Amino acid sequence: MPPSDRLQKLIKQIRFISSFCGSDMIDENYTMFNPLFTVLLVLLAIYTVCFINTIYDGYVINNDWTIILQCLAIAAMAAQVIGSHRITLRKMFKHLADIYDEYQSKGSRYEYALNKTLQKMMKCSKIACVIYFTAVIGLIVIPIIYMLITGKRELSLTALIPGIDPKEMLGYFIHTGFHSSIIFFGGVGFFSSDVVMFSLFLHVLLHRDIMNAKFHDLNEVTGEQDKPAKRIRALLNDVIAWHQSYNLFMEYIEDLYSGVIFIHMTTCCLSICSTLFCIVLKVWPFAPLLLILNTSMYAYCAFGQLLATANEEVTRMIYEVCIWYRLEVKEQKMILLMLRKSQYAVELTVGKIMPLNFNTALQLTKGIYTYLMVLINFIE
């Protein structure tokens, strides 16, 4: 199957999953006022009412302050429901489809780069699917198994429906069914949004690999004895134009996801702190399952580091892969300008405040640990 057809197949699968949440933003006819998305908004509004009722019942009536921590762990994750700019998203996927259509027939180097990116997309999607599937099934099934073994009725989420007592059998199953629907749609939504974002991130590496192939094409021509000047200039202009396309693609991703990443990282830190504290206090048996979902914080940092490394590799590629000394002086100056531009490439940031990389992950982990120790000392 040609790479372009494989890409369209993957996009259809992503759109199929996104349609379960009424958020198929890649569809040109998409509107937020579709029936399914309206139903989900109603569920979210009901959950918000239940959320407020839970805090009132736990903290005000029963004087249990730990209920606030349990609610924060879930509310922080719910705050991550931030939509991307759908018009920009469509343009980027259209741009990728054009790249596949153009380069799949340009030679083995380009076809290899396209297939390698598609394999990475498949692998990334499978890993994300396993993580979210495990968390969703665990949060739905384990409370029921826990009740059958211990006889205790515990809820997977902290959201009490007004007027329905979860301590009664019927009330417990009504709460469980409502929570299961929230967990299912939430898990599918998080999975589809992460797969879309990670797919775009991986295509930065495709831009890098295509640039590498273009440099090899240029080197082959400059290695010929007659050295056709017009063809060399055309290939060099093509490389420079592609480098500009690489930088523009990075700028689009940064503009599209900088705010989303900021919300995600902030809420993940808050949710992890609250979840860990609930585990320490032993007030929520199913809190450890939330840590599976919160591993996405480190996945985001890993992808940020991956793209930062790709920028460094592009800089190295311009100087080392390109045999620039075979070119004329005027053309060498063009390579020099491209090299200078690559040294100030756009990187992913957390709300344009700090870079998204492994160092950021380390700083956030230290902050979470410090905050957790402060809470534990406060209790003691």
CSV table of C-alpha atoms in Angstrom, one decimal:
chain,number,residue,atom,x,y,z
A,1,MET,CA,0.0,0.0,0.0
A,2,PRO,CA,1.4,3.4,-0.9
A,3,PRO,CA,2.4,5.7,2.0
A,4,SER,CA,-0.3,8.2,1.1
A,5,ASP,CA,-3.0,5.6,1.3
A,6,ARG,CA,-1.6,4.4,4.6
A,7,LEU,CA,-1.7,7.9,6.0
A,8,GLN,CA,-5.3,8.4,4.9
A,9,LYS,CA,-6.2,5.1,6.5
A,10,LEU,CA,-4.6,6.2,9.8
A,11,ILE,CA,-6.4,9.6,9.6
A,12,LYS,CA,-9.7,7.8,9.1
A,13,GLN,CA,-9.1,5.7,12.2
A,14,ILE,CA,-8.3,8.8,14.2
A,15,ARG,CA,-11.4,10.5,12.9
A,16,PHE,CA,-13.5,7.4,13.7
A,17,ILE,CA,-12.3,7.4,17.4
A,18,SER,CA,-12.8,11.2,17.6
A,19,SER,CA,-16.4,10.9,16.3
A,20,PHE,CA,-17.3,9.0,19.5
A,21,CYS,CA,-16.8,12.3,21.4
A,22,GLY,CA,-18.3,14.4,18.7
A,23,SER,CA,-15.0,16.2,18.1
A,24,ASP,CA,-13.9,15.2,14.6
A,25,MET,CA,-12.2,18.5,14.0
A,26,ILE,CA,-10.5,17.3,10.8
A,27,ASP,CA,-13.9,17.1,9.1
A,28,GLU,CA,-14.3,20.2,7.0
A,29,ASN,CA,-18.1,20.3,7.9
A,30,TYR,CA,-17.4,19.9,11.7
A,31,THR,CA,-19.5,22.1,14.0
A,32,MET,CA,-19.5,22.1,17.8
A,33,PHE,CA,-23.3,22.0,17.8
A,34,ASN,CA,-23.6,18.4,16.6
A,35,PRO,CA,-26.0,16.1,18.5
A,36,LEU,CA,-23.3,13.9,20.2
A,37,PHE,CA,-21.2,16.8,21.3
A,38,THR,CA,-24.3,18.5,22.8
A,39,VAL,CA,-25.1,15.3,24.7
A,40,LEU,CA,-21.6,15.3,26.1
A,41,LEU,CA,-21.9,19.0,27.1
A,42,VAL,CA,-25.1,18.1,29.0
A,43,LEU,CA,-23.2,15.2,30.7
A,44,LEU,CA,-20.4,17.6,31.6
A,45,ALA,CA,-22.9,20.1,33.1
A,46,ILE,CA,-24.5,17.3,35.1
A,47,TYR,CA,-21.1,16.2,36.3
A,48,THR,CA,-20.2,19.7,37.3
A,49,VAL,CA,-23.4,19.9,39.5
A,50,CYS,CA,-22.6,16.5,41.0
A,51,PHE,CA,-19.0,17.7,41.6
A,52,ILE,CA,-20.2,20.8,43.5
A,53,ASN,CA,-22.7,18.7,45.5
A,54,THR,CA,-19.9,16.2,46.4
A,55,ILE,CA,-17.7,19.0,47.9
A,56,TYR,CA,-20.7,20.4,49.8
A,57,ASP,CA,-21.7,17.0,51.1
A,58,GLY,CA,-18.2,16.0,52.1
A,59,TYR,CA,-16.6,19.2,53.4
A,60,VAL,CA,-19.6,21.2,54.7
A,61,ILE,CA,-21.9,18.5,56.0
A,62,ASN,CA,-19.5,15.7,56.9
A,63,ASN,CA,-16.5,17.9,57.7
A,64,ASP,CA,-14.2,15.7,55.5
A,65,TRP,CA,-11.6,17.9,53.9
A,66,THR,CA,-10.0,15.0,52.0
A,67,ILE,CA,-12.9,15.1,49.6
A,68,ILE,CA,-11.4,18.3,48.2
A,69,LEU,CA,-8.2,16.4,47.3
A,70,GLN,CA,-10.2,13.7,45.6
A,71,CYS,CA,-12.2,16.2,43.6
A,72,LEU,CA,-9.1,18.2,42.7
A,73,ALA,CA,-7.5,15.0,41.2
A,74,ILE,CA,-10.4,14.6,38.8
A,75,ALA,CA,-11.2,18.3,38.2
A,76,ALA,CA,-7.7,19.0,37.2
A,77,MET,CA,-7.9,16.3,34.5
A,78,ALA,CA,-11.3,17.6,33.4
A,79,ALA,CA,-9.8,21.0,32.8
A,80,GLN,CA,-7.6,19.5,30.1
A,81,VAL,CA,-10.6,19.5,27.8
A,82,ILE,CA,-9.3,22.3,25.6
A,83,GLY,CA,-9.9,22.2,21.9
A,84,SER,CA,-7.3,23.1,19.3
A,85,HIS,CA,-7.9,25.6,16.6
A,86,ARG,CA,-9.7,23.3,14.1
A,87,ILE,CA,-9.0,25.4,11.0
A,88,THR,CA,-5.2,25.3,11.6
A,89,LEU,CA,-5.5,21.6,12.4
A,90,ARG,CA,-7.1,20.9,9.0
A,91,LYS,CA,-4.5,22.9,7.1
A,92,MET,CA,-1.7,21.0,8.8
A,93,PHE,CA,-3.2,17.6,7.9
A,94,LYS,CA,-3.9,18.8,4.3
A,95,HIS,CA,-0.2,19.9,4.2
A,96,LEU,CA,0.9,16.4,5.3
A,97,ALA,CA,-1.3,14.7,2.8
A,98,ASP,CA,0.2,16.8,0.0
A,99,ILE,CA,3.7,15.9,1.2
A,100,TYR,CA,2.9,12.1,1.0
A,101,ASP,CA,1.4,12.5,-2.4
A,102,GLU,CA,4.4,14.4,-3.7
A,103,TYR,CA,7.3,12.5,-2.2
A,104,GLN,CA,6.1,8.8,-2.3
A,105,SER,CA,7.2,8.6,-5.9
A,106,LYS,CA,10.5,10.6,-5.7
A,107,GLY,CA,12.7,7.7,-4.8
A,108,SER,CA,13.6,5.1,-2.2
A,109,ARG,CA,15.0,7.6,0.3
A,110,TYR,CA,11.8,9.6,0.4
A,111,GLU,CA,9.6,6.5,0.5
A,112,TYR,CA,11.7,5.1,3.4
A,113,ALA,CA,11.2,8.3,5.3
A,114,LEU,CA,7.5,8.3,4.8
A,115,ASN,CA,7.1,4.7,5.8
A,116,LYS,CA,9.3,5.2,8.9
A,117,THR,CA,7.1,8.0,10.1
A,118,LEU,CA,3.9,5.9,9.6
A,119,GLN,CA,5.4,3.1,11.6
A,120,LYS,CA,6.2,5.5,14.4
A,121,MET,CA,2.6,6.8,14.3
A,122,MET,CA,1.3,3.2,14.5
A,123,LYS,CA,3.6,2.4,17.4
A,124,CYS,CA,2.8,5.6,19.3
A,125,SER,CA,-1.0,5.0,18.8
A,126,LYS,CA,-0.8,1.4,20.1
A,127,ILE,CA,1.1,2.5,23.2
A,128,ALA,CA,-1.4,5.3,24.0
A,129,CYS,CA,-4.2,2.8,23.3
A,130,VAL,CA,-2.9,0.3,25.9
A,131,ILE,CA,-2.4,3.0,28.5
A,132,TYR,CA,-5.8,4.6,28.2
A,133,PHE,CA,-7.6,1.3,27.7
A,134,THR,CA,-6.0,-0.1,30.9
A,135,ALA,CA,-6.9,3.0,32.9
A,136,VAL,CA,-10.5,3.2,31.6
A,137,ILE,CA,-11.3,-0.5,32.1
A,138,GLY,CA,-9.6,-0.4,35.5
A,139,LEU,CA,-11.6,2.6,36.7
A,140,ILE,CA,-14.9,1.0,35.5
A,141,VAL,CA,-14.4,-2.6,36.5
A,142,ILE,CA,-12.2,-2.6,39.6
A,143,PRO,CA,-14.7,-0.8,41.9
A,144,ILE,CA,-17.3,-3.5,41.1
A,145,ILE,CA,-14.7,-6.3,41.8
A,146,TYR,CA,-13.6,-4.5,44.9
A,147,MET,CA,-17.3,-4.5,46.1
A,148,LEU,CA,-17.7,-8.2,45.4
A,149,ILE,CA,-14.6,-9.1,47.3
A,150,THR,CA,-14.7,-6.7,50.3
A,151,GLY,CA,-18.4,-5.8,50.4
A,152,LYS,CA,-17.5,-2.1,50.5
A,153,ARG,CA,-19.1,0.2,47.9
A,154,GLU,CA,-16.5,2.6,46.6
A,155,LEU,CA,-17.0,5.0,43.7
A,156,SER,CA,-14.4,5.4,41.0
A,157,LEU,CA,-15.0,9.1,40.7
A,158,THR,CA,-16.0,11.7,43.3
A,159,ALA,CA,-19.3,13.0,42.0
A,160,LEU,CA,-22.5,12.4,44.0
A,161,ILE,CA,-25.8,12.7,42.2
A,162,PRO,CA,-28.1,14.9,44.3
A,163,GLY,CA,-31.0,12.9,45.8
A,164,ILE,CA,-29.5,9.5,45.2
A,165,ASP,CA,-27.8,7.7,48.0
A,166,PRO,CA,-24.7,5.7,46.8
A,167,LYS,CA,-24.7,3.6,50.0
A,168,GLU,CA,-27.9,1.8,48.7
A,169,MET,CA,-27.5,-0.9,46.1
A,170,LEU,CA,-29.6,0.8,43.4
A,171,GLY,CA,-28.0,4.2,44.1
A,172,TYR,CA,-24.6,2.7,43.9
A,173,PHE,CA,-25.2,1.2,40.5
A,174,ILE,CA,-26.7,4.4,39.2
A,175,HIS,CA,-23.6,6.3,40.3
A,176,THR,CA,-21.4,3.6,38.8
A,177,GLY,CA,-23.2,3.8,35.4
A,178,PHE,CA,-23.0,7.6,35.3
A,179,HIS,CA,-19.3,7.5,36.3
A,180,SER,CA,-18.6,4.8,33.7
A,181,SER,CA,-20.0,6.9,30.9
A,182,ILE,CA,-17.9,9.9,32.0
A,183,ILE,CA,-14.8,7.7,32.2
A,184,PHE,CA,-15.4,6.1,28.8
A,185,PHE,CA,-16.0,9.4,26.9
A,186,GLY,CA,-13.2,11.1,28.8
A,187,GLY,CA,-10.7,8.3,28.0
A,188,VAL,CA,-11.7,8.2,24.3
A,189,GLY,CA,-11.4,12.0,24.1
A,190,PHE,CA,-8.0,12.1,25.8
A,191,PHE,CA,-6.7,9.2,23.6
A,192,SER,CA,-7.9,10.8,20.3
A,193,SER,CA,-6.5,14.3,21.1
A,194,ASP,CA,-3.1,12.8,22.2
A,195,VAL,CA,-2.9,10.7,19.1
A,196,VAL,CA,-3.6,13.7,16.9
A,197,MET,CA,-1.0,15.8,18.7
A,198,PHE,CA,1.7,13.1,18.8
A,199,SER,CA,1.1,12.4,15.1
A,200,LEU,CA,1.8,16.0,14.2
A,201,PHE,CA,4.9,16.0,16.4
A,202,LEU,CA,6.3,12.9,14.7
A,203,HIS,CA,5.9,14.6,11.3
A,204,VAL,CA,8.5,17.1,12.4
A,205,LEU,CA,10.9,14.2,12.2
A,206,LEU,CA,9.6,13.5,8.7
A,207,HIS,CA,10.5,17.0,7.6
A,208,ARG,CA,14.0,16.4,9.0
A,209,ASP,CA,14.4,13.1,7.2
A,210,ILE,CA,13.2,14.6,3.9
A,211,MET,CA,15.7,17.3,4.3
A,212,ASN,CA,18.4,14.7,4.8
A,213,ALA,CA,17.3,13.0,1.6
A,214,LYS,CA,17.4,16.3,-0.3
A,215,PHE,CA,21.0,16.9,0.9
A,216,HIS,CA,22.0,13.5,-0.4
A,217,ASP,CA,20.5,14.3,-3.8
A,218,LEU,CA,22.5,17.6,-3.8
A,219,ASN,CA,25.7,15.8,-2.8
A,220,GLU,CA,25.3,13.3,-5.7
A,221,VAL,CA,24.9,16.1,-8.3
A,222,THR,CA,27.9,18.2,-6.8
A,223,GLY,CA,30.0,15.0,-7.0
A,224,GLU,CA,29.6,14.7,-10.8
A,225,GLN,CA,32.5,15.8,-12.9
A,226,ASP,CA,30.6,18.3,-15.1
A,227,LYS,CA,28.7,19.8,-12.1
A,228,PRO,CA,25.6,21.2,-13.8
A,229,ALA,CA,25.3,24.7,-12.3
A,230,LYS,CA,21.5,25.1,-13.0
A,231,ARG,CA,20.6,21.8,-11.5
A,232,ILE,CA,22.8,22.4,-8.4
A,233,ARG,CA,21.2,25.8,-7.9
A,234,ALA,CA,17.7,24.3,-8.3
A,235,LEU,CA,18.4,21.6,-5.8
A,236,LEU,CA,19.9,24.1,-3.4
A,237,ASN,CA,16.9,26.3,-3.6
A,238,ASP,CA,14.7,23.3,-3.0
A,239,VAL,CA,16.7,22.5,0.2
A,240,ILE,CA,16.4,26.1,1.4
A,241,ALA,CA,12.7,26.2,0.7
A,242,TRP,CA,12.2,22.9,2.5
A,243,HIS,CA,14.1,24.2,5.5
A,244,GLN,CA,11.8,27.2,5.6
A,245,SER,CA,8.8,24.7,5.4
A,246,TYR,CA,10.4,22.8,8.4
A,247,ASN,CA,10.6,26.0,10.5
A,248,LEU,CA,7.1,27.1,9.5
A,249,PHE,CA,5.7,23.7,10.5
A,250,MET,CA,7.4,24.0,13.9
A,251,GLU,CA,5.9,27.5,14.3
A,252,TYR,CA,2.4,26.2,13.5
A,253,ILE,CA,2.8,23.4,16.1
A,254,GLU,CA,4.1,25.8,18.8
A,255,ASP,CA,1.2,28.3,18.2
A,256,LEU,CA,-1.3,25.5,18.1
A,257,TYR,CA,-0.3,23.6,21.2
A,258,SER,CA,1.6,26.0,23.4
A,259,GLY,CA,-1.5,26.9,25.4
A,260,VAL,CA,-2.8,23.4,25.4
A,261,ILE,CA,0.5,22.1,26.8
A,262,PHE,CA,0.5,24.7,29.5
A,263,ILE,CA,-3.0,23.7,30.6
A,264,HIS,CA,-2.1,20.0,30.4
A,265,MET,CA,1.2,20.3,32.4
A,266,THR,CA,-0.3,22.5,35.1
A,267,THR,CA,-3.4,20.4,35.6
A,268,CYS,CA,-1.3,17.2,35.5
A,269,CYS,CA,0.9,18.5,38.3
A,270,LEU,CA,-2.1,19.4,40.4
A,271,SER,CA,-3.8,16.1,39.7
A,272,ILE,CA,-0.7,14.0,40.5
A,273,CYS,CA,-0.1,15.9,43.8
A,274,SER,CA,-3.7,15.4,44.9
A,275,THR,CA,-3.7,11.7,43.8
A,276,LEU,CA,-0.4,10.9,45.6
A,277,PHE,CA,-1.7,12.6,48.7
A,278,CYS,CA,-4.9,10.6,48.6
A,279,ILE,CA,-2.7,7.4,48.3
A,280,VAL,CA,-0.7,8.5,51.4
A,281,LEU,CA,-3.8,9.2,53.4
A,282,LYS,CA,-5.5,5.9,52.1
A,283,VAL,CA,-8.8,7.7,51.6
A,284,TRP,CA,-9.3,6.6,48.0
A,285,PRO,CA,-8.7,3.0,47.0
A,286,PHE,CA,-8.7,3.7,43.2
A,287,ALA,CA,-6.4,6.7,43.2
A,288,PRO,CA,-3.4,4.7,41.9
A,289,LEU,CA,-5.2,4.2,38.6
A,290,LEU,CA,-5.2,7.9,38.0
A,291,LEU,CA,-1.4,7.8,37.9
A,292,ILE,CA,-1.6,5.8,34.7
A,293,LEU,CA,-3.4,8.7,33.0
A,294,ASN,CA,-1.0,11.2,34.4
A,295,THR,CA,2.0,9.6,32.8
A,296,SER,CA,1.0,11.7,29.8
A,297,MET,CA,2.9,14.6,31.5
A,298,TYR,CA,6.2,12.8,31.0
A,299,ALA,CA,5.1,11.7,27.5
A,300,TYR,CA,4.7,15.4,26.5
A,301,CYS,CA,8.1,16.2,27.9
A,302,ALA,CA,9.6,13.3,26.0
A,303,PHE,CA,8.1,14.5,22.7
A,304,GLY,CA,9.3,18.0,23.4
A,305,GLN,CA,12.8,16.7,23.9
A,306,LEU,CA,12.5,14.6,20.7
A,307,LEU,CA,11.7,17.8,18.7
A,308,ALA,CA,14.5,19.7,20.4
A,309,THR,CA,16.9,16.9,19.4
A,310,ALA,CA,15.5,17.0,15.8
A,311,ASN,CA,16.4,20.8,15.7
A,312,GLU,CA,19.9,20.0,16.8
A,313,GLU,CA,20.2,17.2,14.1
A,314,VAL,CA,19.0,19.6,11.4
A,315,THR,CA,21.8,22.0,12.4
A,316,ARG,CA,24.4,19.2,12.4
A,317,MET,CA,23.0,18.0,9.0
A,318,ILE,CA,23.4,21.3,7.3
A,319,TYR,CA,27.1,21.4,8.3
A,320,GLU,CA,28.1,17.7,8.1
A,321,VAL,CA,25.8,15.9,5.7
A,322,CYS,CA,25.8,18.7,3.1
A,323,ILE,CA,29.2,18.7,1.3
A,324,TRP,CA,29.1,22.5,1.1
A,325,TYR,CA,32.7,23.0,0.1
A,326,ARG,CA,31.9,21.6,-3.4
A,327,LEU,CA,29.6,24.6,-3.9
A,328,GLU,CA,30.5,28.0,-5.3
A,329,VAL,CA,31.1,30.8,-2.8
A,330,LYS,CA,27.7,32.5,-3.3
A,331,GLU,CA,26.0,29.2,-2.7
A,332,GLN,CA,28.1,28.5,0.4
A,333,LYS,CA,26.9,31.8,1.8
A,334,MET,CA,23.3,30.6,1.3
A,335,ILE,CA,24.2,27.5,3.3
A,336,LEU,CA,25.7,29.7,6.0
A,337,LEU,CA,22.5,31.7,6.3
A,338,MET,CA,20.5,28.5,6.6
A,339,LEU,CA,22.9,27.2,9.3
A,340,ARG,CA,22.4,30.4,11.3
A,341,LYS,CA,18.7,30.2,11.0
A,342,SER,CA,18.8,26.6,12.3
A,343,GLN,CA,20.6,27.6,15.4
A,344,TYR,CA,17.6,29.6,16.5
A,345,ALA,CA,14.9,27.1,15.6
A,346,VAL,CA,11.4,27.2,17.3
A,347,GLU,CA,11.0,24.8,20.1
A,348,LEU,CA,7.9,23.5,21.9
A,349,THR,CA,7.2,25.5,25.1
A,350,VAL,CA,4.9,25.3,28.1
A,351,GLY,CA,2.8,28.3,27.4
A,352,LYS,CA,5.8,30.2,26.1
A,353,ILE,CA,7.2,30.2,29.6
A,354,MET,CA,9.7,27.4,29.6
A,355,PRO,CA,10.9,24.8,27.0
A,356,LEU,CA,9.2,21.4,26.9
A,357,ASN,CA,12.0,18.8,27.5
A,358,PHE,CA,13.4,16.4,30.0
A,359,ASN,CA,14.8,19.2,32.1
A,360,THR,CA,11.3,20.5,32.5
A,361,ALA,CA,10.0,17.1,33.5
A,362,LEU,CA,12.8,16.9,36.2
A,363,GLN,CA,11.8,20.3,37.5
A,364,LEU,CA,8.1,19.4,37.6
A,365,THR,CA,8.9,16.2,39.4
A,366,LYS,CA,10.9,18.0,42.0
A,367,GLY,CA,8.1,20.5,42.5
A,368,ILE,CA,5.5,17.7,42.9
A,369,TYR,CA,7.8,16.0,45.5
A,370,THR,CA,8.3,19.2,47.4
A,371,TYR,CA,4.6,20.0,47.4
A,372,LEU,CA,3.7,16.5,48.6
A,373,MET,CA,6.2,16.7,51.4
A,374,VAL,CA,4.8,20.1,52.5
A,375,LEU,CA,1.3,18.5,52.6
A,376,ILE,CA,2.5,15.5,54.6
A,377,ASN,CA,4.3,17.7,57.1
A,378,PHE,CA,1.2,19.8,57.4
A,379,ILE,CA,-0.8,16.7,58.4
A,380,GLU,CA,1.8,15.5,60.8
